[in-house]
Amino acid sequence: MDNIYRYFFNLDVMRQSLPFLLNGLWLTIGIALMVIACGLTLGLGLAVVRAFQIRILNIFIIAFADIFRAIPALVILMLVYFALPSVGITFSSITSVVITLSLVLAAFSLEIFWAGITAVNPGQWEAARSTGLTFTQTLRHVVLGQAIRMVIPPLTNRTIAITKYTAIASAVSVPEILNQASTQQAQLANPTPLTLAAILYILMFLPLVFLSRYLEHHYGKGR
Amino acid sequence: MDQIISSYFNLSVLRQALPYLQNGLILTLWLSISIVPLAMIAGLVIAMLFDLRQKWLNALLVVYIDLFRAFPPLVLIIFIFFGLPFLGIRFSEFVSFVLAATLNGAAYFGEIFRAGIASIPRGQYEAAVASGLTPLQAMIHVVLPQAIRNVLAPLTGNIIELVKATSLASVVAMPELLRSARIAQGNTYNATPLIAAAVIYLILLWPAVRLASRLERRAIARR
Amino acid sequence: MSASATSLPGTAGETSGQPLLRIEDIRKSYGELEVLKGVSLTVAEHQVVAVIGPSGSGKSTMLRCINRLEEPNSGRIFLGRDEITARNARLNELRRNIGMVFQQFNLYPHLNARDNVALALRKVLRQSKATAYATAEKTLSRVGLAEKFTAFPAQLSGGQQQRVGIARALAMEPKVVLFDEPTSALDPELVSGVLAVIRDLKALGYTMVVVTHEMGFARDVADHVIFMDHGQIVEQGPPAQIFSAPKSERLRDFLSKGLGH
């Protein structure tokens, strides 16, 4: 019991490492917000493009979605960070992480948005087109709103799951929470910073998990 | 173009890397077939415990599920791998990873199965026990087959995520596919092994990814 | 159908017999709301008891207490000499002797008609697959579904689904069959087919408790009619008395409205 206190909840160690971890926290939050903004925008954009059913574009979009859903994010990160420089394309480690996770989130959200678009009742299309709305107007004013409402629960779950993967940034030495915690743990020879990191992650993501529970309940009723 | 081929699709490098990739793939498969069934069974147990309708037990299960959904798996791995030895608890790398991935995966599977069971009308259970089946038999023969059918989409998605999560084992120096590819990359100063690893993941998971999006589209359309 | 009447002895029209099911002063509350305020009732062997009354009168709850899908707060229920409500009652064994037919059918959508009937035969009675299937097919034939063994519930009409539900209950050779508003979820044109099946079961000597809104059916088929209101049995007796000479104000009131629908 004493050991648990000394190694996992050591107040001295906490005090020493907290400033570092808070720096890491801000960085993690920054990366997460960038990823959510870029990933969801790109995913929605590609889903809309896919709705126009242009054959050659669709092949690329589907290939993009499949590739980035099948390959682990850490593998993609390694490719972006370590393989791209071979052809002269170099990104900073933080940029690499944002690019990687944005692409992964885009691939997943694209599939989810697209599933929502196809799930909208065909009668909605017919009704809107019969009043003279163009394809694009129907998509924009009638279909997208309904589609997005339908997919909010799976979209939230997936967004949280991918955003959690910001922790892989530590593998390319981005000084985010986990990386700071590992460094502190090594320097202070005490794993308390890891506990602290765990607590920070929970503080950051638990509200989102609650939000997803609420949304699941709220939008899942019609089933 | 030549540079791309020699940097990313270099056959002589690939030949050198092949033994590494082969061993890495075997470990990745071993990890996958260890954690997927374990996490699934644990998740099923969690979901069935919900059905006992004990208030304090349910509260405990919700806390477990939400905590581990809020917790990046990589943080859990680092915690078990670098934190627990301070308490004198030392697992092999393999066991550490399996433990972390199972704890994490079980939370997701638990939530999925719970939602599935909750989606089945109470009358199904009642009809089964009214004919003399025990509650466990009613669960196994009547409720679960229907419940699982209702959650096939998230179930497939979560299996894919768990297999992809084996790449996180590379962070604690386990020579699975990604780590092996990185070693080969280091030895040859060439990114071809990394590309090869990505392609292997793609081949391994692409059918499951296709299946998952088909199922997901059907699930959203049913809402 | 009567050609294969092998399972139960008894002659048509027989109304008296040994007491089979005995309910003694059961009470049931949900929080503040008391839905059963002390109900007692005896059902004799081969007797058909119809339970009528307005919605929310507690008749379904009473029925569901008999196989303990609802737990009564107090009171005792006996099937023959076994006390169903005993703390140490072997519920799964007792329940196999009590068939139940549900308002919403509650067929298992992932199993075809034959498997719906065979499941409990195999898992509770431990019959082999072949034996269970033979029993299931025989029972389904008896309710007029000889052509539908491999049909899934979604492929059957409401009336056919309910007949599968009845076959599922009968296959276990129960001592008593409970019907919880078996025709309430059916389209009007399908009601008569299901009621005809229940009528045939009476001819075979089955003991049955039927919660129903079909007054004509209760009058023609039941040996004994129970009128419940506000969680109590207000009046009971043979159908002729209940429908032709109701004593209580509440029953008269109910019949004048109830027969209209």
XYZ file of C-alpha atoms in Angstrom:
707
model
C 0.000 0.000 0.000
C 2.837 2.364 0.916
C 4.515 1.463 -2.334
C 1.407 2.294 -4.302
C 1.360 5.704 -2.698
C 5.080 6.250 -3.130
C 5.252 5.178 -6.760
C 1.893 6.148 -8.179
C 0.535 9.002 -6.097
C 3.713 10.685 -4.911
C 2.768 14.299 -4.218
C 6.324 15.636 -4.492
C 6.788 14.012 -7.841
C 3.392 15.289 -8.927
C 4.319 18.826 -7.988
C 7.585 18.616 -9.889
C 6.165 17.076 -13.022
C 2.823 18.870 -13.233
C 4.080 21.939 -15.149
C 5.631 19.699 -17.815
C 2.508 17.618 -18.077
C 0.310 20.705 -18.374
C 2.466 21.869 -21.283
C 1.875 18.459 -22.784
C -1.840 18.771 -22.142
C -2.146 22.027 -24.106
C -0.251 20.490 -26.986
C -2.477 17.404 -26.949
C -5.597 19.555 -26.931
C -4.235 21.674 -29.789
C -3.436 18.616 -31.884
C -6.817 17.067 -31.081
C -8.739 20.186 -32.149
C -6.769 20.456 -35.385
C -7.406 16.784 -36.144
C -11.138 17.052 -35.471
C -11.506 20.205 -37.590
C -9.437 18.938 -40.539
C -10.591 15.314 -40.380
C -14.326 15.954 -40.212
C -14.228 18.703 -42.850
C -12.304 16.511 -45.264
C -14.553 13.530 -44.508
C -17.752 15.490 -45.117
C -16.316 17.063 -48.261
C -15.370 13.687 -49.726
C -18.784 12.226 -48.847
C -20.470 15.083 -50.713
C -18.193 14.600 -53.722
C -19.015 10.903 -53.625
C -22.726 11.733 -53.847
C -22.175 13.107 -57.350
C -21.311 9.580 -58.474
C -18.433 10.530 -60.751
C -16.914 7.142 -61.444
C -13.231 7.955 -61.526
C -13.427 10.163 -58.441
C -15.411 7.550 -56.552
C -12.758 4.916 -57.142
C -10.183 7.217 -55.561
C -12.451 8.144 -52.665
C -13.292 4.524 -51.866
C -9.637 3.511 -52.123
C -8.701 6.381 -49.804
C -11.335 5.335 -47.258
C -10.326 1.679 -47.321
C -6.581 2.293 -47.126
C -6.770 4.678 -44.199
C -9.193 2.496 -42.295
C -7.175 -0.683 -42.761
C -3.676 0.569 -41.908
C -2.961 1.343 -38.240
C -2.487 5.042 -37.470
C 0.966 4.436 -36.025
C 2.086 2.805 -39.285
C 0.780 5.784 -41.261
C 2.564 8.145 -38.905
C 5.828 6.271 -39.456
C 5.328 6.498 -43.212
C 4.643 10.231 -43.087
C 7.463 11.012 -40.692
C 10.165 8.568 -41.773
C 9.345 7.600 -45.367
C 8.226 10.821 -47.038
C 11.588 12.564 -46.504
C 13.096 10.040 -48.953
C 11.397 11.975 -51.753
C 12.198 15.319 -50.209
C 8.899 15.899 -48.398
C 9.594 16.713 -44.773
C 7.074 17.614 -42.116
C 7.695 18.484 -38.485
C 6.691 15.778 -36.030
C 3.604 17.706 -34.886
C 2.483 18.343 -38.475
C 3.024 14.665 -39.257
C 0.735 13.656 -36.402
C -1.963 16.132 -37.433
C -1.797 14.958 -41.047
C -1.905 11.289 -40.069
C -4.827 11.461 -37.680
C -6.752 13.886 -39.899
C -6.498 11.451 -42.804
C -7.609 8.544 -40.615
C -10.533 10.515 -39.194
C -11.439 11.712 -42.695
C -11.520 8.116 -43.959
C -13.762 6.929 -41.154
C -16.051 9.958 -41.108
C -16.348 9.863 -44.903
C -17.771 6.336 -44.638
C -20.125 7.349 -41.851
C -21.368 10.507 -43.630
C -21.829 8.519 -46.821
C -23.814 5.858 -44.984
C -26.040 8.651 -43.655
C -26.555 10.150 -47.115
C -27.581 6.795 -48.591
C -29.899 6.166 -45.642
C -32.044 9.218 -46.312
C -35.396 8.103 -47.700
C -35.476 8.276 -51.544
C -38.842 9.990 -51.201
C -36.972 13.025 -49.853
C -34.983 13.277 -53.090
C -38.100 12.827 -55.197
C -40.079 15.402 -53.233
C -37.300 17.984 -53.417
C -36.549 17.406 -57.110
C -40.280 17.577 -57.934
C -40.394 21.086 -56.495
C -37.654 22.075 -58.920
C -34.626 21.972 -56.631
C -31.405 20.945 -58.386
C -29.382 17.926 -57.300
C -26.915 20.113 -55.422
C -29.661 22.132 -53.740
C -31.453 18.968 -52.664
C -28.245 17.538 -51.265
C -27.423 20.718 -49.432
C -30.797 21.822 -48.108
C -32.736 18.582 -47.723
C -30.496 15.545 -47.505
C -27.331 16.559 -45.652
C -29.149 17.831 -42.571
C -31.046 14.582 -42.139
C -27.989 12.476 -42.913
C -25.832 14.229 -40.333
C -28.483 13.891 -37.640
C -28.677 10.163 -38.284
C -24.942 9.592 -37.982
C -24.167 11.721 -34.941
C -23.799 8.804 -32.495
C -21.368 6.655 -34.537
C -19.532 9.784 -35.636
C -18.977 10.955 -32.058
C -17.743 7.541 -30.974
C -15.323 7.310 -33.856
C -14.067 10.864 -33.380
C -13.297 10.195 -29.720
C -11.549 6.913 -30.521
C -9.316 8.541 -33.127
C -8.618 11.667 -31.094
C -7.382 9.429 -28.271
C -4.695 8.279 -30.660
C -2.905 11.614 -30.260
C -0.903 9.618 -27.697
C 0.985 7.974 -30.582
C 2.622 11.362 -31.149
C 4.946 10.388 -28.294
C 6.442 7.795 -30.647
C 7.863 10.598 -32.815
C 8.910 12.623 -29.756
C 6.164 15.229 -29.867
C 6.207 16.593 -26.296
C 2.515 15.890 -25.645
C 1.158 14.441 -22.391
C 2.373 10.875 -22.724
C 5.797 11.898 -23.963
C 6.201 14.404 -21.109
C 5.077 11.788 -18.629
C 7.555 9.201 -19.922
C 10.379 11.727 -19.821
C 9.489 12.802 -16.285
C 9.157 9.202 -15.191
C 12.652 8.454 -16.444
C 14.145 11.598 -14.891
C 12.502 11.239 -11.502
C 12.698 7.416 -11.441
C 9.091 7.318 -10.350
C 5.993 6.396 -12.370
C 3.729 8.961 -10.684
C 3.842 11.173 -13.818
C 2.215 8.282 -15.674
C -0.627 8.323 -13.148
C -0.908 12.023 -13.665
C -1.018 11.544 -17.417
C -3.752 8.952 -16.980
C -5.762 11.366 -14.857
C -5.338 14.156 -17.409
C -6.473 11.890 -20.230
C -9.508 10.843 -18.249
C -10.354 14.463 -17.414
C -10.030 15.315 -21.070
C -11.967 12.408 -22.573
C -14.478 11.379 -19.935
C -16.742 14.370 -20.691
C -16.644 13.344 -24.346
C -17.567 9.766 -23.452
C -20.497 11.110 -21.440
C -21.452 13.281 -24.394
C -21.461 10.245 -26.667
C -23.648 8.354 -24.197
C -26.068 11.262 -24.168
C -26.129 11.516 -27.953
C -26.560 7.766 -28.319
C -29.568 7.968 -26.043
C -30.938 11.125 -27.618
C -30.578 10.180 -31.278
C -30.868 6.432 -30.851
C -34.461 6.464 -29.624
C -36.079 6.026 -32.996
C -34.640 2.539 -33.388
C 9.642 8.405 -60.556
C 12.856 6.410 -60.353
C 13.503 7.870 -56.971
C 10.067 6.810 -55.750
C 10.662 3.258 -56.927
C 14.122 3.001 -55.391
C 12.975 4.570 -52.117
C 9.630 2.839 -51.641
C 9.391 -0.174 -53.916
C 12.974 -1.387 -53.888
C 12.960 -5.093 -54.596
C 16.474 -5.866 -53.356
C 15.689 -4.084 -50.075
C 12.450 -5.996 -49.875
C 14.305 -9.270 -50.255
C 16.569 -8.350 -47.330
C 13.618 -7.248 -45.226
C 11.500 -10.285 -45.896
C 12.674 -12.425 -42.940
C 12.003 -9.515 -40.564
C 8.582 -8.883 -42.029
C 7.709 -12.542 -41.845
C 8.589 -12.814 -38.152
C 6.833 -9.530 -37.469
C 3.685 -10.700 -39.187
C 3.665 -13.913 -37.173
C 3.884 -11.983 -33.896
C 1.155 -9.575 -35.052
C -1.105 -12.521 -35.829
C -0.326 -14.153 -32.482
C -1.153 -10.961 -30.634
C -4.356 -10.557 -32.612
C -5.663 -14.058 -32.035
C -4.842 -13.664 -28.340
C -6.509 -10.346 -27.674
C -9.560 -10.504 -29.922
C -11.192 -13.605 -28.356
C -10.121 -12.643 -24.827
C -11.507 -9.128 -25.100
C -14.664 -10.416 -26.754
C -15.357 -12.972 -24.033
C -14.637 -10.415 -21.324
C -16.961 -7.954 -23.061
C -19.685 -10.579 -23.285
C -19.357 -11.306 -19.579
C -19.594 -7.595 -18.816
C -22.740 -7.275 -20.938
C -24.358 -10.289 -19.317
C -23.538 -8.975 -15.834
C -25.534 -5.860 -16.778
C -28.518 -8.109 -17.233
C -28.468 -9.136 -13.574
C -29.842 -5.639 -12.912
C -27.922 -5.090 -9.693
C -27.684 -1.361 -9.148
C -24.213 -1.146 -7.626
C -22.796 -3.719 -10.046
C -24.155 -1.805 -13.046
C -22.675 1.426 -11.731
C -19.316 -0.314 -11.400
C -19.513 -1.693 -14.931
C -20.389 1.713 -16.368
C -17.391 3.229 -14.558
C -15.146 0.508 -15.994
C -16.454 0.950 -19.526
C -16.294 4.742 -19.486
C -12.838 4.897 -17.899
C -11.323 2.577 -20.444
C -13.108 4.266 -23.305
C -11.623 7.565 -22.120
C -8.147 6.082 -21.802
C -5.804 5.866 -24.810
C -4.644 2.241 -25.132
C -1.051 3.369 -25.576
C -1.114 5.088 -22.185
C -2.422 1.867 -20.644
C 0.360 -0.144 -22.280
C 3.062 2.248 -21.055
C 1.486 2.218 -17.608
C 1.469 -1.561 -17.318
C 4.849 -1.905 -18.937
C 6.812 0.802 -17.126
C 4.658 1.514 -14.078
C 3.767 -1.850 -12.581
C 7.376 -3.122 -12.232
C 7.835 -0.464 -9.526
C 5.410 -2.506 -7.447
C 7.361 -5.643 -8.191
C 4.686 -6.758 -10.665
C 6.548 -7.781 -13.780
C 4.882 -9.407 -16.753
C 6.522 -10.481 -19.967
C 6.120 -8.049 -22.858
C 3.588 -10.333 -24.477
C 1.462 -10.650 -21.345
C 1.674 -6.914 -20.628
C 0.415 -6.086 -24.053
C -2.319 -8.719 -24.046
C -3.471 -7.471 -20.647
C -3.622 -3.833 -21.756
C -5.342 -4.574 -25.057
C -7.841 -6.921 -23.413
C -8.746 -4.399 -20.697
C -9.256 -1.761 -23.350
C -11.026 -3.961 -25.882
C -13.324 -5.503 -23.262
C -14.717 -2.063 -22.427
C -15.663 -1.477 -26.057
C -17.012 -4.985 -26.600
C -18.901 -4.757 -23.311
C -20.634 -1.568 -24.406
C -21.423 -3.026 -27.841
C -22.903 -6.250 -26.475
C -24.813 -4.346 -23.795
C -26.444 -2.137 -26.416
C -27.237 -5.236 -28.473
C -28.905 -7.012 -25.580
C -30.833 -3.860 -24.694
C -32.152 -3.690 -28.268
C -33.981 -7.020 -27.897
C -37.577 -6.693 -26.633
C -38.120 -8.040 -23.126
C -40.835 -10.370 -24.460
C -38.180 -12.555 -26.084
C -36.599 -13.306 -22.737
C -40.018 -13.783 -21.150
C -41.200 -16.219 -23.803
C -38.025 -18.233 -23.324
C -38.162 -18.493 -19.530
C -41.929 -19.056 -19.666
C -41.217 -22.223 -21.640
C -38.848 -23.420 -18.928
C -35.459 -22.246 -20.200
C -33.097 -21.011 -17.500
C -32.146 -17.320 -17.686
C -28.709 -18.338 -18.988
C -30.225 -20.567 -21.667
C -32.634 -17.795 -22.635
C -29.647 -15.478 -22.983
C -27.571 -17.898 -25.052
C -30.232 -19.334 -27.353
C -32.742 -16.519 -27.707
C -31.368 -13.102 -26.771
C -27.700 -13.220 -27.815
C -28.172 -14.537 -31.376
C -30.501 -11.631 -32.087
C -28.410 -9.129 -30.129
C -25.221 -10.005 -31.995
C -26.988 -9.659 -35.330
C -28.015 -6.129 -34.322
C -24.474 -5.068 -33.461
C -22.477 -6.784 -36.208
C -21.314 -3.434 -37.583
C -19.657 -2.055 -34.421
C -18.469 -5.568 -33.579
C -16.567 -5.896 -36.852
C -15.266 -2.359 -36.466
C -13.933 -3.092 -33.016
C -12.215 -6.303 -34.098
C -10.429 -4.329 -36.819
C -9.396 -1.683 -34.290
C -7.978 -4.304 -31.938
C -5.924 -5.928 -34.687
C -4.623 -2.499 -35.681
C -3.824 -1.762 -32.041
C -1.239 -4.555 -32.074
C 1.007 -2.010 -33.848
C 1.183 -0.147 -30.516
C 3.227 -3.059 -29.160
C 6.105 -1.663 -31.214
C 6.351 1.202 -28.724
C 7.389 -1.229 -25.987
C 9.930 -2.818 -28.336
C 7.951 -5.902 -29.268
C 9.110 -7.024 -32.715
C 5.682 -7.186 -34.329
C 5.101 -6.153 -37.917
C 5.660 -2.397 -37.513
C 8.693 -2.712 -35.246
C 10.243 -5.331 -37.529
C 9.706 -3.077 -40.515
C 11.351 -0.182 -38.657
C 14.340 -2.372 -37.816
C 14.672 -3.457 -41.426
C 14.329 0.166 -42.481
C 17.144 1.115 -40.116
C 19.380 -1.640 -41.469
C 18.817 -0.783 -45.121
C 18.408 2.999 -44.904
C 15.385 2.579 -47.118
C 11.636 3.036 -46.540
C 10.564 0.008 -48.578
C 10.062 -2.229 -45.503
C 7.653 0.338 -44.016
C 5.647 0.428 -47.233
C 5.636 -3.355 -47.248
C 4.306 -3.431 -43.675
C 1.537 -1.025 -44.620
C 0.611 -3.192 -47.603
C 0.533 -6.286 -45.394
C -1.871 -4.571 -42.977
C -3.964 -3.505 -45.937
C -4.171 -7.036 -47.329
C -4.903 -8.431 -43.878
C -7.691 -6.036 -42.978
C -9.138 -4.852 -46.278
C -11.856 -7.556 -46.478
C -12.927 -6.799 -42.910
C -12.998 -3.066 -43.653
C -15.251 -3.651 -46.693
C -17.528 -5.853 -44.601
C -17.638 -3.265 -41.817
C -18.763 -0.470 -44.110
C -21.475 -2.660 -45.674
C -22.768 -3.554 -42.219
C -22.552 0.018 -41.009
C -24.574 1.302 -43.951
C -27.255 -1.274 -43.221
C -27.278 -0.409 -39.503
C -27.676 3.332 -40.122
C -30.426 2.719 -42.689
C -32.340 0.752 -40.041
C -32.417 3.633 -37.562
C -57.026 -31.909 -35.783
C -58.798 -34.004 -33.181
C -57.434 -37.058 -34.973
C -54.063 -36.455 -33.379
C -55.484 -35.640 -29.975
C -53.164 -37.824 -28.015
C -51.666 -35.685 -25.340
C -54.445 -35.112 -22.843
C -57.309 -37.218 -21.583
C -60.665 -35.637 -20.975
C -63.930 -35.350 -22.727
C -65.377 -32.342 -24.437
C -67.646 -30.233 -22.341
C -66.439 -31.616 -19.063
C -66.239 -28.717 -16.683
C -65.597 -30.094 -13.257
C -62.446 -31.749 -11.998
C -59.755 -31.623 -9.391
C -58.483 -28.109 -8.558
C -55.316 -27.679 -10.598
C -54.309 -24.060 -10.199
C -54.900 -22.183 -6.990
C -54.183 -18.509 -6.451
C -54.422 -17.246 -2.889
C -54.658 -13.552 -2.154
C -51.866 -12.268 -4.391
C -50.914 -8.636 -4.240
C -48.618 -6.660 -6.488
C -47.500 -3.027 -6.421
C -45.242 -0.933 -8.604
C -44.014 1.675 -6.186
C -47.090 3.535 -5.005
C -49.398 1.944 -7.520
C -51.150 -1.194 -6.321
C -52.177 -3.187 -9.391
C -53.340 -6.370 -7.636
C -55.195 -5.898 -4.374
C -55.600 -9.451 -3.185
C -56.753 -11.802 -5.931
C -57.834 -15.384 -5.211
C -58.912 -17.873 -7.815
C -59.168 -21.616 -8.380
C -58.996 -23.298 -11.754
C -60.093 -26.917 -12.039
C -58.619 -29.481 -14.358
C -60.023 -29.234 -17.917
C -61.650 -25.930 -17.051
C -61.458 -22.880 -19.322
C -61.448 -19.624 -17.395
C -61.871 -16.318 -19.219
C -60.626 -13.161 -17.513
C -62.277 -9.952 -18.681
C -62.137 -6.365 -17.535
C -61.086 -2.889 -18.653
C -57.458 -2.057 -19.558
C -55.317 -1.569 -16.494
C -57.567 -3.688 -14.324
C -54.634 -5.996 -13.477
C -55.710 -9.036 -15.484
C -52.469 -9.381 -17.426
C -50.421 -8.824 -14.289
C -52.398 -11.555 -12.529
C -51.721 -13.924 -15.422
C -48.011 -13.067 -15.471
C -47.773 -13.731 -11.739
C -48.860 -17.330 -12.345
C -45.539 -18.250 -13.966
C -43.713 -15.549 -12.066
C -42.830 -13.340 -14.993
C -44.013 -10.828 -12.410
C -43.147 -11.458 -8.788
C -46.196 -10.981 -6.556
C -45.408 -9.026 -3.373
C -47.464 -11.410 -1.298
C -49.867 -14.314 -1.627
C -49.356 -17.881 -2.770
C -49.891 -19.751 -6.016
C -50.122 -23.548 -6.339
C -50.009 -25.790 -9.377
C -51.329 -29.137 -8.158
C -49.361 -29.744 -5.006
C -46.367 -27.596 -5.971
C -46.171 -24.075 -4.659
C -44.994 -21.855 -7.498
C -44.384 -18.934 -5.179
C -42.218 -20.942 -2.777
C -38.824 -19.393 -2.202
C -37.039 -22.582 -3.206
C -39.423 -23.428 -6.058
C -37.645 -24.951 -9.034
C -38.941 -22.298 -11.347
C -37.679 -23.699 -14.629
C -39.261 -27.068 -13.909
C -42.559 -25.530 -12.875
C -42.659 -23.224 -15.852
C -42.444 -26.073 -18.318
C -45.821 -27.201 -16.959
C -47.336 -23.772 -17.585
C -47.620 -22.820 -21.234
C -47.914 -19.165 -22.112
C -49.184 -17.428 -25.222
C -48.348 -13.743 -25.519
C -50.229 -10.788 -26.914
C -47.288 -9.797 -29.113
C -46.543 -13.457 -29.965
C -42.895 -13.048 -28.889
C -41.738 -15.526 -31.492
C -37.978 -15.793 -31.857
C -37.328 -13.925 -35.112
C -33.995 -15.658 -35.751
C -35.542 -19.142 -35.677
C -38.025 -20.713 -38.093
C -41.407 -22.020 -36.922
C -40.125 -25.520 -36.194
C -37.111 -24.261 -34.259
C -39.289 -21.838 -32.308
C -41.285 -24.815 -31.078
C -38.337 -27.178 -30.712
C -36.031 -24.909 -28.688
C -37.491 -25.636 -25.254
C -37.999 -29.310 -26.134
C -34.300 -29.613 -26.794
C -32.899 -27.367 -24.079
C -35.376 -27.979 -21.261
C -36.613 -31.512 -21.944
C -33.236 -32.496 -23.461
C -34.869 -34.187 -26.431
C -32.731 -35.141 -29.398
C -33.001 -32.929 -32.436
C -34.971 -35.576 -34.339
C -37.456 -36.170 -31.516
C -37.913 -32.453 -30.909
C -38.486 -31.803 -34.608
C -41.015 -34.646 -34.813
C -42.919 -33.217 -31.846
C -42.691 -29.698 -33.247
C -43.986 -30.768 -36.653
C -46.847 -32.723 -35.117
C -47.837 -29.777 -32.930
C -47.579 -27.252 -35.765
C -49.780 -29.531 -37.890
C -52.362 -29.552 -35.135
C -52.681 -25.778 -35.261
C -52.992 -25.859 -39.037
C -49.434 -24.950 -40.014
C -48.317 -28.187 -41.665
C -47.023 -26.189 -44.635
C -44.997 -23.706 -42.627
C -42.372 -25.663 -40.687
C -39.405 -23.793 -42.126
C -41.023 -20.373 -42.443
C -39.525 -17.591 -40.347
C -41.829 -15.424 -38.219
C -41.402 -12.462 -40.563
C -42.801 -14.575 -43.411
C -45.994 -15.446 -41.528
C -49.208 -13.483 -41.056
C -50.117 -12.332 -37.560
C -52.630 -15.149 -37.188
C -50.104 -17.736 -38.301
C -47.490 -16.299 -35.955
C -49.878 -16.576 -33.034
C -50.624 -20.183 -33.945
C -46.884 -20.889 -33.854
C -46.938 -19.253 -30.425
C -49.699 -21.620 -29.352
C -47.840 -24.627 -30.760
C -44.728 -23.533 -28.876
C -46.716 -23.571 -25.634
C -48.503 -26.872 -26.358
C -45.419 -28.821 -27.419
C -44.182 -28.905 -23.829
C -47.403 -30.729 -22.831
C -48.194 -28.210 -20.128
C -50.775 -28.830 -17.428
C -52.246 -25.386 -17.923
C -51.989 -22.858 -20.743
C -52.117 -19.110 -20.104
C -53.295 -16.791 -22.887
C -52.466 -13.097 -22.494
C -54.877 -11.313 -24.852
C -53.937 -13.668 -27.697
C -55.931 -11.831 -30.372
C -55.446 -8.181 -29.361
C -52.526 -7.611 -31.732
C -54.270 -9.245 -34.699
C -56.087 -7.692 -37.644
C -59.827 -8.340 -37.204
C -60.019 -10.852 -40.070
C -57.363 -13.039 -38.448
C -58.956 -13.229 -35.002
C -61.427 -16.004 -35.705
C -58.756 -18.466 -36.879
C -56.833 -18.160 -33.633
C -59.967 -18.389 -31.523
C -60.959 -21.541 -33.422
C -57.671 -23.133 -32.373
C -58.338 -22.304 -28.711
C -61.851 -23.695 -29.058
C -60.370 -26.949 -30.367
C -58.017 -27.114 -27.407
C -60.987 -26.940 -25.064
C -62.498 -29.918 -26.880
C -59.252 -31.772 -26.177
C -59.576 -31.092 -22.489
C -56.835 -28.515 -21.983
C -56.931 -26.401 -18.853
C -56.706 -22.773 -19.895
C -56.772 -19.267 -18.460
C -57.546 -16.721 -21.166
C -57.302 -12.973 -20.670
C -59.404 -11.560 -23.477
C -61.354 -8.650 -24.879
C -63.443 -10.948 -27.082
C -66.728 -11.098 -25.162
C -68.397 -13.394 -27.664
C -65.559 -15.848 -27.279
C -65.685 -15.676 -23.488
C -69.415 -16.314 -23.536
C -69.211 -19.285 -25.927
C -66.065 -21.046 -24.839
C -65.371 -20.307 -21.176
C -66.684 -22.500 -18.373
C -66.099 -19.749 -15.894
C -65.715 -15.991 -16.318
C -63.778 -13.650 -14.040
C -64.437 -9.912 -14.171
C -61.579 -7.808 -12.807
C -61.466 -4.102 -12.171
C -58.974 -1.942 -10.255
C -56.848 -4.920 -9.236
C -59.678 -6.989 -7.790
C -62.047 -9.708 -8.872
C -65.379 -7.903 -8.830
C -67.607 -10.693 -9.993
C -67.284 -14.253 -11.268
C -69.510 -17.084 -12.391
C -70.622 -19.123 -15.381
C -70.826 -17.119 -18.616
C -74.597 -17.203 -18.721
C -74.775 -15.450 -15.373
C -71.975 -12.964 -16.069
C -73.246 -11.842 -19.439
C -77.007 -12.177 -18.948
C -77.468 -11.305 -15.301
C -74.551 -9.174 -14.122
C -74.952 -8.298 -10.455
C -72.500 -5.456 -9.935
C -72.814 -1.972 -11.279
C -69.249 -1.989 -12.575
C -69.737 -5.157 -14.635
C -72.990 -3.818 -16.110
C -71.178 -0.617 -16.972
C -68.259 -2.497 -18.521
C -70.473 -4.779 -20.587
C -72.546 -1.929 -21.966
C -69.354 -0.244 -23.223
C -67.203 -3.272 -23.790
C -69.527 -5.143 -26.107
C -69.634 -2.157 -28.355
C -66.038 -2.563 -29.538
